PDB file of C-alpha atoms and ligand atoms in Angstrom:
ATOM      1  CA  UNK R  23       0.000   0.000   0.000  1.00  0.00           C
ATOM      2  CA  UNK R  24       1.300   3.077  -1.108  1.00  0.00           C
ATOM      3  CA  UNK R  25       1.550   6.046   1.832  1.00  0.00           C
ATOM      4  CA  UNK R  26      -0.505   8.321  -0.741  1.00  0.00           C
ATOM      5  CA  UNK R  27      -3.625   5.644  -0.794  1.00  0.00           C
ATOM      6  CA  UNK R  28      -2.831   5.594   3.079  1.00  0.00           C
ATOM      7  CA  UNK R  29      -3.471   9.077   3.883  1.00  0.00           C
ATOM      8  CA  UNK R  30      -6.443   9.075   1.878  1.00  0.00           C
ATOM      9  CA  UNK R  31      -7.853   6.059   3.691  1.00  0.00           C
ATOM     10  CA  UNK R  32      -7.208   7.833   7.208  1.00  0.00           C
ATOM     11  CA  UNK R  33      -8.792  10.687   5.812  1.00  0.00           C
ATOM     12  CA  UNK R  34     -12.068   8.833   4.606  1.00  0.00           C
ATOM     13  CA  UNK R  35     -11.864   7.716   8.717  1.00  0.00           C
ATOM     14  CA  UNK R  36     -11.796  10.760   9.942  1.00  0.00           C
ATOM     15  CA  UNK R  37     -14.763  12.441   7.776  1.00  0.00           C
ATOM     16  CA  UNK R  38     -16.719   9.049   8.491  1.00  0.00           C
ATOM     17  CA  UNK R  39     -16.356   9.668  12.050  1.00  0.00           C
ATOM     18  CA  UNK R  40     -17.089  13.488  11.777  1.00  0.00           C
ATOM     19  CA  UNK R  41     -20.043  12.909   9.475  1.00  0.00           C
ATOM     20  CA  UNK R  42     -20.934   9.358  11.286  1.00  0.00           C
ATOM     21  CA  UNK R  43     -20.790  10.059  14.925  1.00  0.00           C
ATOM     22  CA  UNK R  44     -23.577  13.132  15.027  1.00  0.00           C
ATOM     23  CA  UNK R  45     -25.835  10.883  12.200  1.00  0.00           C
ATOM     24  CA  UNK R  46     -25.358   7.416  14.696  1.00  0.00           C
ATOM     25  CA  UNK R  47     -26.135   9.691  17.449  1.00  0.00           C
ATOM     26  CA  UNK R  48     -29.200  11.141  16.599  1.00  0.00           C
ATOM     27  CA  UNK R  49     -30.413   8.117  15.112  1.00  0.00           C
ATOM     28  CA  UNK R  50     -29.786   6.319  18.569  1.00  0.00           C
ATOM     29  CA  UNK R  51     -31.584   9.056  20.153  1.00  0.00           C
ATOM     30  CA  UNK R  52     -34.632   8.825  17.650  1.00  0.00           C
ATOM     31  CA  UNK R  53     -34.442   5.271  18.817  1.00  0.00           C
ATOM     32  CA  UNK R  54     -35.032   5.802  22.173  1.00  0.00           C
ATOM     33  CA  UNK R  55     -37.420   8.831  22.070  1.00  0.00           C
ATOM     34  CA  UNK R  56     -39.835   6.143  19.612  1.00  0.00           C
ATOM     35  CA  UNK R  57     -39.519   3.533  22.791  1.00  0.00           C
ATOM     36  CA  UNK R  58     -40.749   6.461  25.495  1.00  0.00           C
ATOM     37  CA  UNK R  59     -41.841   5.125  28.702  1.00  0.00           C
ATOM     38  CA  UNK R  60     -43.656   1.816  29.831  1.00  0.00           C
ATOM     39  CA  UNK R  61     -46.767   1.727  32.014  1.00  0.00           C
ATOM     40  CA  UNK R  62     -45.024   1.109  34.859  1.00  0.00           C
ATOM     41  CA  UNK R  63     -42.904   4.020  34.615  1.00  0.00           C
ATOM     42  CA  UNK R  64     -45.081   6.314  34.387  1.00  0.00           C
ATOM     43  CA  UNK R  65     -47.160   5.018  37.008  1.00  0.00           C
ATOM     44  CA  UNK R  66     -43.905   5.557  38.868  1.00  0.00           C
ATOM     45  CA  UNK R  67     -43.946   9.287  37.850  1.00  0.00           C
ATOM     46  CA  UNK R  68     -48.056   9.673  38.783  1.00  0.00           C
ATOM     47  CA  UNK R  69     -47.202   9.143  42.329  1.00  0.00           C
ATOM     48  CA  UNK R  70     -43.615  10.998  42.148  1.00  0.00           C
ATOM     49  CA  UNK R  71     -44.182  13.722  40.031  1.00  0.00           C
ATOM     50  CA  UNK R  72     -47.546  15.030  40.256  1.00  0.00           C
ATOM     51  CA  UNK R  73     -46.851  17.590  37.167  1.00  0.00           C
ATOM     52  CA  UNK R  74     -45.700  14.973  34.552  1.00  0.00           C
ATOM     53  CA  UNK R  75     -49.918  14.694  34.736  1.00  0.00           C
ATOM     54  CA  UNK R  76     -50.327  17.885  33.548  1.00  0.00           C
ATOM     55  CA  UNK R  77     -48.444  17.788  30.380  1.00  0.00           C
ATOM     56  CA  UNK R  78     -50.270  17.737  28.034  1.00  0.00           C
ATOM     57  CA  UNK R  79     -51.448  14.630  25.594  1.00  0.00           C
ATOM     58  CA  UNK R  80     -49.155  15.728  22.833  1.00  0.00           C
ATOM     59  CA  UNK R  81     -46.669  17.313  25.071  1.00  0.00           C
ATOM     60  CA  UNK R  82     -46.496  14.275  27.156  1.00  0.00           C
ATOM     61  CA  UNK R  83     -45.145  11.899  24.786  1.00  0.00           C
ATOM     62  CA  UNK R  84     -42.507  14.263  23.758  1.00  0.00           C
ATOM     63  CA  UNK R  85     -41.290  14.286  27.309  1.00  0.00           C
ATOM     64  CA  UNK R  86     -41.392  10.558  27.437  1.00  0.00           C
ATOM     65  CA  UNK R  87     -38.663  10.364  24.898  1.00  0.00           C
ATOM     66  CA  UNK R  88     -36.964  12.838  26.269  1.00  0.00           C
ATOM     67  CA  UNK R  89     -37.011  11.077  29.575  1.00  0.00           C
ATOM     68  CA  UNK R  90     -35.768   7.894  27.791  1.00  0.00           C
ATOM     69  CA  UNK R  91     -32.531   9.460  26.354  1.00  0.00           C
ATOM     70  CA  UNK R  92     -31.909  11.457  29.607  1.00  0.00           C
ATOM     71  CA  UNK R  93     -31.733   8.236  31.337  1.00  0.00           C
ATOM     72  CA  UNK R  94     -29.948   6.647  28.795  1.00  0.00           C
ATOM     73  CA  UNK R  95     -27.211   9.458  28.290  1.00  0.00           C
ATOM     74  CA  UNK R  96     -26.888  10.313  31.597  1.00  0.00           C
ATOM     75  CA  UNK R  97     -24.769   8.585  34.234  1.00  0.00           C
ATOM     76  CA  UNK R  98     -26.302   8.744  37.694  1.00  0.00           C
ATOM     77  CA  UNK R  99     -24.015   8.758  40.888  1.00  0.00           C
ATOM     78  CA  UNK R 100     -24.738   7.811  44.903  1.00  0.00           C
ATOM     79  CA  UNK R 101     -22.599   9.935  47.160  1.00  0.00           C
ATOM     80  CA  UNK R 102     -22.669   9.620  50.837  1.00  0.00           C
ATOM     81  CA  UNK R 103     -23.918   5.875  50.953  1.00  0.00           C
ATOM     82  CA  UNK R 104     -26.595   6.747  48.706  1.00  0.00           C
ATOM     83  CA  UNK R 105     -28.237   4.046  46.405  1.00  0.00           C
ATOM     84  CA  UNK R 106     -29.965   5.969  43.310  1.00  0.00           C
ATOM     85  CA  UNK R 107     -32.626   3.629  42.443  1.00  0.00           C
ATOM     86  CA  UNK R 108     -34.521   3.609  38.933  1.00  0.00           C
ATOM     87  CA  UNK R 109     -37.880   5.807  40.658  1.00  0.00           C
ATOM     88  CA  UNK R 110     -35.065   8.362  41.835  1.00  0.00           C
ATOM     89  CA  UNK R 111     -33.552   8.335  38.203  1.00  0.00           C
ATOM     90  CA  UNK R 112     -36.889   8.405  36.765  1.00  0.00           C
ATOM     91  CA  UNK R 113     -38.278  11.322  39.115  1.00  0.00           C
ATOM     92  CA  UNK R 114     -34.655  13.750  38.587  1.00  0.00           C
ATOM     93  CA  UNK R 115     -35.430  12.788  34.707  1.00  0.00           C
ATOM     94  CA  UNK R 116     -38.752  14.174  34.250  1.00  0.00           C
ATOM     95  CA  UNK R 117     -38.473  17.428  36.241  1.00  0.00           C
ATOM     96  CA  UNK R 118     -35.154  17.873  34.248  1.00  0.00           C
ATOM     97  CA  UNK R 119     -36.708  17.554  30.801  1.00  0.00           C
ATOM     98  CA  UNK R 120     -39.764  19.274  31.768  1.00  0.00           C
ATOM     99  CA  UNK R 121     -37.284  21.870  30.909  1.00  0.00           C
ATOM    100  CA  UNK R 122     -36.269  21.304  27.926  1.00  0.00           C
ATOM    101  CA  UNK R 123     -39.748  20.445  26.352  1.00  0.00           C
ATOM    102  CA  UNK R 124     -40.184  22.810  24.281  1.00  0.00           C
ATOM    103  CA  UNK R 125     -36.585  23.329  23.094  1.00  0.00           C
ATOM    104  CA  UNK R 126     -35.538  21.639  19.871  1.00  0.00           C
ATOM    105  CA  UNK R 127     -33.453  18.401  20.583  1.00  0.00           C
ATOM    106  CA  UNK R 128     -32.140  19.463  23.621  1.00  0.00           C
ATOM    107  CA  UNK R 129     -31.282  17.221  26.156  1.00  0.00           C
ATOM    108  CA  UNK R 130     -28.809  18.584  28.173  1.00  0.00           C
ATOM    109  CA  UNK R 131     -26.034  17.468  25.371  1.00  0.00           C
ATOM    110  CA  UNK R 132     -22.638  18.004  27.610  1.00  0.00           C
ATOM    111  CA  UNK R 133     -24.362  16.877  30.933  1.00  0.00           C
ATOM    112  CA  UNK R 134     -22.581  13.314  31.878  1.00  0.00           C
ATOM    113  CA  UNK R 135     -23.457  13.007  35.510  1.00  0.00           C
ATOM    114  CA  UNK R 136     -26.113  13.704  38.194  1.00  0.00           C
ATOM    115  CA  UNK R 137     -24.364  12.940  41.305  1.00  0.00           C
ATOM    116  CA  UNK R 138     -27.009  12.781  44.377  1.00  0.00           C
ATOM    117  CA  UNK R 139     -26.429  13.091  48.034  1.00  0.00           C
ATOM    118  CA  UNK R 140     -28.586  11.510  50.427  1.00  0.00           C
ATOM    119  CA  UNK R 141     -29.103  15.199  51.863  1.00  0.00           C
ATOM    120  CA  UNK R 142     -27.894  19.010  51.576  1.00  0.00           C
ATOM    121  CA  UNK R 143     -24.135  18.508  51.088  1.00  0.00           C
ATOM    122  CA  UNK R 144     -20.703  20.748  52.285  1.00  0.00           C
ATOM    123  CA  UNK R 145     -19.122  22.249  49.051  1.00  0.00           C
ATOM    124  CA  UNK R 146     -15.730  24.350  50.124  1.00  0.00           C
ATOM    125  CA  UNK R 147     -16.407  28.005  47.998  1.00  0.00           C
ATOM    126  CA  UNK R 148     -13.671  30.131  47.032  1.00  0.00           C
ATOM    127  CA  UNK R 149     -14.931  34.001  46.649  1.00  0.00           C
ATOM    128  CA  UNK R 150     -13.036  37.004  45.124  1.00  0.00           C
ATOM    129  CA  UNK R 151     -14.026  40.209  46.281  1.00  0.00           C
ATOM    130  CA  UNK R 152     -13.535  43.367  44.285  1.00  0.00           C
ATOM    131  CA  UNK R 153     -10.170  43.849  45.861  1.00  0.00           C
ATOM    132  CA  UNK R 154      -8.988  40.727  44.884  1.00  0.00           C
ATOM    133  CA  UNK R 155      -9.552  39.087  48.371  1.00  0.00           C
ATOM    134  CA  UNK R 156      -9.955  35.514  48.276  1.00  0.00           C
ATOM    135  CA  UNK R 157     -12.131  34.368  50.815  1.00  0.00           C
ATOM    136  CA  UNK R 158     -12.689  30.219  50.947  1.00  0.00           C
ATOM    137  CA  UNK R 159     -15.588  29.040  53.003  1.00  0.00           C
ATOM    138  CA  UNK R 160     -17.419  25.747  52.963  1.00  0.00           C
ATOM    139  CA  UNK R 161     -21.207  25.895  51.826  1.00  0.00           C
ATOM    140  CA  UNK R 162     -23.955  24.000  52.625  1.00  0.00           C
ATOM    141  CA  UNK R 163     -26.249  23.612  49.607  1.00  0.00           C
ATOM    142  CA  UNK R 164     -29.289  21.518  48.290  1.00  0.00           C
ATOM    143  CA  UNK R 165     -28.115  21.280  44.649  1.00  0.00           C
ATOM    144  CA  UNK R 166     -25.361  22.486  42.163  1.00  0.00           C
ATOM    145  CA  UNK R 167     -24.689  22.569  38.886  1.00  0.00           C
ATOM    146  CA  UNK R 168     -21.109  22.071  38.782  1.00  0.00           C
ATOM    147  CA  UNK R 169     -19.759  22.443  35.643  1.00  0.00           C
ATOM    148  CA  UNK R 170     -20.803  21.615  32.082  1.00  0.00           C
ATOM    149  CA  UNK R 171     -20.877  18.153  32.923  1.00  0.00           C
ATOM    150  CA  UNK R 172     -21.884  17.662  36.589  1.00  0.00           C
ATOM    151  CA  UNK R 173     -24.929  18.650  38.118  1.00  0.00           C
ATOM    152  CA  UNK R 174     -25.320  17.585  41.872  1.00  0.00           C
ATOM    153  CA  UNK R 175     -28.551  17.244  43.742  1.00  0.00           C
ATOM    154  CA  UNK R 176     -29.727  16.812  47.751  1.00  0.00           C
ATOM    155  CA  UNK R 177     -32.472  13.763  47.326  1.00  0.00           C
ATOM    156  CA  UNK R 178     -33.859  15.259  50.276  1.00  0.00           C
ATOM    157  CA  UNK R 179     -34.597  18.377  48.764  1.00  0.00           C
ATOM    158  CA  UNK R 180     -35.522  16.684  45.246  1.00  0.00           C
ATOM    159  CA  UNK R 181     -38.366  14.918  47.226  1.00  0.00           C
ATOM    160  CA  UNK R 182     -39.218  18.641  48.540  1.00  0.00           C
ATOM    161  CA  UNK R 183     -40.234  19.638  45.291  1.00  0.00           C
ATOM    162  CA  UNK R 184     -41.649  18.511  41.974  1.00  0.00           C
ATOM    163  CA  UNK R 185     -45.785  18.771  43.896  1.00  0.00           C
ATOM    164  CA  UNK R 186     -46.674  21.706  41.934  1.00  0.00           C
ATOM    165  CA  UNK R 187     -47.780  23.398  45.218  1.00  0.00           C
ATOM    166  CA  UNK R 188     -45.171  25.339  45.936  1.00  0.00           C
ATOM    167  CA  UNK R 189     -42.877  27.097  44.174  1.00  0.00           C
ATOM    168  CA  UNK R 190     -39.818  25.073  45.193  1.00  0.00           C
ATOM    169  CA  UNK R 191     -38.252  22.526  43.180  1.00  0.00           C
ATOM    170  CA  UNK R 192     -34.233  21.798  43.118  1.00  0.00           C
ATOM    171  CA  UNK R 193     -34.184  19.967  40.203  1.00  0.00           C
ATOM    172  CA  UNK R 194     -35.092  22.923  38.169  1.00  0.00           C
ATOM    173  CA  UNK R 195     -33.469  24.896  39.823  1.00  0.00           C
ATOM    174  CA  UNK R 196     -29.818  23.517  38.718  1.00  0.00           C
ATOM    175  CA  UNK R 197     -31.063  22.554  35.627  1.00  0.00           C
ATOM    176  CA  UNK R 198     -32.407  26.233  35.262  1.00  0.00           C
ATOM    177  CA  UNK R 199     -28.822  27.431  35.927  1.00  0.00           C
ATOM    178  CA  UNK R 200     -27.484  25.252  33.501  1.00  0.00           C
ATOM    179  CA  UNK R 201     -29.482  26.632  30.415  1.00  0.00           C
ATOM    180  CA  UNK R 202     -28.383  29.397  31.872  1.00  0.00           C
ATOM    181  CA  UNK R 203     -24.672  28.659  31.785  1.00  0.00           C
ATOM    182  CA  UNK R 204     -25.317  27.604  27.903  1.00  0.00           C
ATOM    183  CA  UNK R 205     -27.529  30.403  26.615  1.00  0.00           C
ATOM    184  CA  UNK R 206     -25.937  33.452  28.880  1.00  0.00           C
ATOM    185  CA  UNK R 207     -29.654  34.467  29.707  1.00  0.00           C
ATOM    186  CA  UNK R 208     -28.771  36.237  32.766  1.00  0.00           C
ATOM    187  CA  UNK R 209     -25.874  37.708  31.384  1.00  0.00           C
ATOM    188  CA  UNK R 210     -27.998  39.925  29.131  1.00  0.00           C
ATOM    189  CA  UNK R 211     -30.004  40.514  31.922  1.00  0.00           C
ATOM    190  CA  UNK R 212     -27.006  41.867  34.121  1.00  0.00           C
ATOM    191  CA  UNK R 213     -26.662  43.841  30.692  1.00  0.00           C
ATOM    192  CA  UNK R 214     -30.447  45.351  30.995  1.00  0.00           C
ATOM    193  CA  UNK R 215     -31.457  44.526  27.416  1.00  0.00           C
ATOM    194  CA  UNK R 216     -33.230  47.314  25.423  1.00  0.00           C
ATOM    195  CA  UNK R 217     -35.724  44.701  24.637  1.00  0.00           C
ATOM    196  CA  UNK R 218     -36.908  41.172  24.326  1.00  0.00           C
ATOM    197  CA  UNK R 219     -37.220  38.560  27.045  1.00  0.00           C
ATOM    198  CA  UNK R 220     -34.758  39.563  29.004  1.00  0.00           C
ATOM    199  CA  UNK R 221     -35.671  43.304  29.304  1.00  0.00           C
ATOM    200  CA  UNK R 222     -38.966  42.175  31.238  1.00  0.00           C
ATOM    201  CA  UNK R 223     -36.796  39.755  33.478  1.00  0.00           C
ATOM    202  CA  UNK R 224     -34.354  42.821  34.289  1.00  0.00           C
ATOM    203  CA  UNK R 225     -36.862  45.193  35.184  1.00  0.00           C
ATOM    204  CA  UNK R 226     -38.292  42.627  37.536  1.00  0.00           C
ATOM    205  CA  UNK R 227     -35.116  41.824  39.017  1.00  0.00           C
ATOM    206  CA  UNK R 228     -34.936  45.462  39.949  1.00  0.00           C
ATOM    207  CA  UNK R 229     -38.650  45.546  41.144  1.00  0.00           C
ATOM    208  CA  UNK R 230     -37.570  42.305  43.429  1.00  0.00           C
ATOM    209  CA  UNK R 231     -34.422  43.611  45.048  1.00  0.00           C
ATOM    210  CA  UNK R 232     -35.942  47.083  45.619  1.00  0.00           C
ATOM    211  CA  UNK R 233     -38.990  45.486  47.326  1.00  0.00           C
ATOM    212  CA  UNK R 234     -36.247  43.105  49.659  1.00  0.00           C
ATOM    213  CA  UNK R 235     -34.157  46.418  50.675  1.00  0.00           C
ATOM    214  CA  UNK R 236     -37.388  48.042  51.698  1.00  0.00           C
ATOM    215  CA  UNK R 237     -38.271  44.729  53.471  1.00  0.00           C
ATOM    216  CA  UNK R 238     -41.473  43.739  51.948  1.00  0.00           C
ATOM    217  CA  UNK R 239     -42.325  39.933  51.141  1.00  0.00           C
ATOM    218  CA  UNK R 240     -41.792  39.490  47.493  1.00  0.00           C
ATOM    219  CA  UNK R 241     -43.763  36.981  45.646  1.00  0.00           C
ATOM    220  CA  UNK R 242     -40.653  34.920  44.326  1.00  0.00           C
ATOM    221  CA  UNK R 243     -38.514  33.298  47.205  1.00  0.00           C
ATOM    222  CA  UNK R 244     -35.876  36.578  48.127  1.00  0.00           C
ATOM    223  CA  UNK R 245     -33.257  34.418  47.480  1.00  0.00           C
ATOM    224  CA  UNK R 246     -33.831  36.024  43.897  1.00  0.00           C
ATOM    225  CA  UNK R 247     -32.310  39.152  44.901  1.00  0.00           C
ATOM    226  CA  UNK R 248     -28.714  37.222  45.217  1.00  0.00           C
ATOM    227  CA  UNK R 249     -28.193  38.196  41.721  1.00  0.00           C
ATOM    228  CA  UNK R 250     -29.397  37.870  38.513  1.00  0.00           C
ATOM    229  CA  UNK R 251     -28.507  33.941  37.589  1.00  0.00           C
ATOM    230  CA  UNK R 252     -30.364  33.111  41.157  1.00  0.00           C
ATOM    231  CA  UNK R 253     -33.502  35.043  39.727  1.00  0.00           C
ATOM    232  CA  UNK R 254     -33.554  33.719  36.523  1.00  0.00           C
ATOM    233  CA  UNK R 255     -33.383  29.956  38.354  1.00  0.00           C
ATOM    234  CA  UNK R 256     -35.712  31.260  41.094  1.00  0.00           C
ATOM    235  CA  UNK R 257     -38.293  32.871  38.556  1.00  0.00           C
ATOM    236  CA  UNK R 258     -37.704  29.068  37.051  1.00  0.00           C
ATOM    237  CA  UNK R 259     -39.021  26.898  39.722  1.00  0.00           C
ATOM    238  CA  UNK R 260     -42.077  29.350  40.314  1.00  0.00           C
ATOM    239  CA  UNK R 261     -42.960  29.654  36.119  1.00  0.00           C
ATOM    240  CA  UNK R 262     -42.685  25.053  36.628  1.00  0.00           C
ATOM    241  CA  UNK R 263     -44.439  24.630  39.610  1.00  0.00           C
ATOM    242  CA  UNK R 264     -46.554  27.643  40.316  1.00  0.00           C
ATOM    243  CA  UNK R 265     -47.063  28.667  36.668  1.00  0.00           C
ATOM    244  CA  UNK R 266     -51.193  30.413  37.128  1.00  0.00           C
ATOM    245  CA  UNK R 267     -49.834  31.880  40.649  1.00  0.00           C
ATOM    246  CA  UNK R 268     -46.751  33.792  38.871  1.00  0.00           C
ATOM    247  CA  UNK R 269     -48.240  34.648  34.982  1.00  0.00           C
ATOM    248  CA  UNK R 270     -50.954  36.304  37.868  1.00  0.00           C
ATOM    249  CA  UNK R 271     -48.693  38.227  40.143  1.00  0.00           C
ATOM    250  CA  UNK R 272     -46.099  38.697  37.531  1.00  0.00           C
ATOM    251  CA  UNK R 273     -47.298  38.658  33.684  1.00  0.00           C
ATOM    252  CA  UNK R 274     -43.788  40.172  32.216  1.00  0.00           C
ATOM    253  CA  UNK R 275     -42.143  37.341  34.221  1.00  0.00           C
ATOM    254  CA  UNK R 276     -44.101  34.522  32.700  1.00  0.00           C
ATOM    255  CA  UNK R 277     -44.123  36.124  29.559  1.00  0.00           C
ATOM    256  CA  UNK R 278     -40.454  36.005  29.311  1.00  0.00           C
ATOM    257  CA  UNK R 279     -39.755  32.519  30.865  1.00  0.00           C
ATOM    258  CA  UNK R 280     -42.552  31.244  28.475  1.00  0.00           C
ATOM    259  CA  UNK R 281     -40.539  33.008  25.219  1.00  0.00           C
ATOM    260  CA  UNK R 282     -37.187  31.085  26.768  1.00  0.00           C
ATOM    261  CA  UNK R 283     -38.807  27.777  27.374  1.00  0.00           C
ATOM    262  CA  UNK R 284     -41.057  27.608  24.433  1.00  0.00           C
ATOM    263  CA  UNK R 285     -43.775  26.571  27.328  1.00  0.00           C
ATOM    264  CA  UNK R 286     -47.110  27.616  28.238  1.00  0.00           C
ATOM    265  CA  UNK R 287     -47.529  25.694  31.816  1.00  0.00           C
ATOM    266  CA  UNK R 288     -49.981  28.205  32.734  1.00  0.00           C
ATOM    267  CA  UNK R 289     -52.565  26.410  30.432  1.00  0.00           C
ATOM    268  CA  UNK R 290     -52.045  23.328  31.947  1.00  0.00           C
ATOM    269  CA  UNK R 291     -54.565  21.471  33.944  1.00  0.00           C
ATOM    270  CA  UNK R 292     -54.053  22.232  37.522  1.00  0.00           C
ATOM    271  CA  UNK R 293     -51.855  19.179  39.651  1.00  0.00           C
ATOM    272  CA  UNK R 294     -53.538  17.026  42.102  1.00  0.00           C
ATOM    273  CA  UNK R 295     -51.264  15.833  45.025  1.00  0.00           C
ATOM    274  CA  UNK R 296     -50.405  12.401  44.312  1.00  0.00           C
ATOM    275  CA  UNK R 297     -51.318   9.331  46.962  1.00  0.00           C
ATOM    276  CA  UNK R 298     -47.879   9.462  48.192  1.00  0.00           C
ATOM    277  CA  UNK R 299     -44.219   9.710  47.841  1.00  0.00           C
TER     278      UNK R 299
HETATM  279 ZN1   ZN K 318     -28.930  28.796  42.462  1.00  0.00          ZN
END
């Protein structure tokens, strides 16, 4: 074999794997999204996840394939002694992708692990103050998104949330914050956009902080007011679990969350509790 036919063989290999990994990919996907959930599953997810009963008929099998390749793609790890069974997979899985539901394709592509404690976990934090003073502290927190390709949760917390009765929900939060990592949502919010989505969100986030300083009770948890990434993952759990409550006491918020998430929760039927956890 001559080293000219050589180098064009290795290059045929190398646009075969550019061309052939995204094609096999999304074909695998396809796969899974056309095998959705069994009956048992989402009998699972009736009792877990109150919500995943409000999507909608054609909505719901969307999310169902979604759900599939989540679980598929996505490596789940115990910390602290914990064993993640298939109903904790199952119930982190839908809440994530509830997310992503009405975003093309999108399921959390560089996301590799969900790493969950049994409860809140210690996280040392390393802070830089404006005069470059580095401050290192340990944190105790209820759920993280790491990095691009770690996202960690508190179970405890996890089973908190997800009732549609309140607007907490840790799972969405994280996974809120990591859109928000990928898109740079809050970013443009810091930036007070002239317009668009994120012009609403800013002038709310200014609404929220000045109604903390002066000490009233804001509808959105004031944990909002951290900054503008917290209020974007904040206004997130309330526009998921609370969605009638919020488009009510806040239209621009809803308005803008529902242009980001390609979502309309508000029209969904309203959650029962389930029978139990
Ligand atoms: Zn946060």
């Amino acid at each position: 074999m001559t080293a000219g036919l050589l180098v064009v063989l290795a290059a045929a290999a190398v646009i075969a794997w550019i061309v052939g990994g995204p094609l096999l990919a999304a074909r695998r996907r396809a796969a899974l999204r056309a095998v959705g959930l069994s009956d048992a599953e989402r009998a699972i997810l009736s009792r877990r996840v109150p919500l995943y009963r409000c999507v909608p008929p054609g909505l719901r099998e969307r999310l169902d394939g979604l759900i599939r390749v989540f679980l598929a793609e996505k490596e789940f790890i115990g910390c602290g002694g914990l064993e993640v069974t298939p109903a904790m997979k199952l119930t982190i899985a839908t809440q994530a992708c509830l997310l992503v539901l009405g975003r093309d394709e999108h399921v959390y592509d560089e996301l590799r692990s969900v790493l969950v404690y049994p409860s809140q976990f210690v996280v040392p934090q390393t802070w830089h103050d404006e005069d470059g003073v580095v401050t290192e502290e340990e944190s105790v927190l209820a759920g993280q998104a790491w990095d691009v390709s770690r996202i960690i949760l508190s179970w405890e917390d996890v089973t908190a949330g997800g009732r549609g009765d309140e607007a907490y929900n840790v799972v969405v939060h994280e996974f809120a914050h990591y859109l928000d990592h990928e898109t740079g949502v809050s970013l443009d919010v810091a930036g007070r956009e002239d317009s668009g989505p994120a012009a609403l969100l800013a002038r709310e986030y200014e609404a929220l902080c000045q109604a903390v300083e002066r000490g009233e009770e804001p509808f959105l948890d004031p944990y909002a007011a951290e900054d503008e990434a917290e209020f974007f993952a904040v206004a997130s759990e309330a526009f998921i679990e609370t969605p009638r409550e919020i488009a009510a006491a806040h239209p621009d918020i809803y308005a803008a969350l529902a242009s980001f998430y390609r979502l309309d929760p508000a029209s969904w039927p309203v959650p029962r509790r389930g029978p139990g956890r």
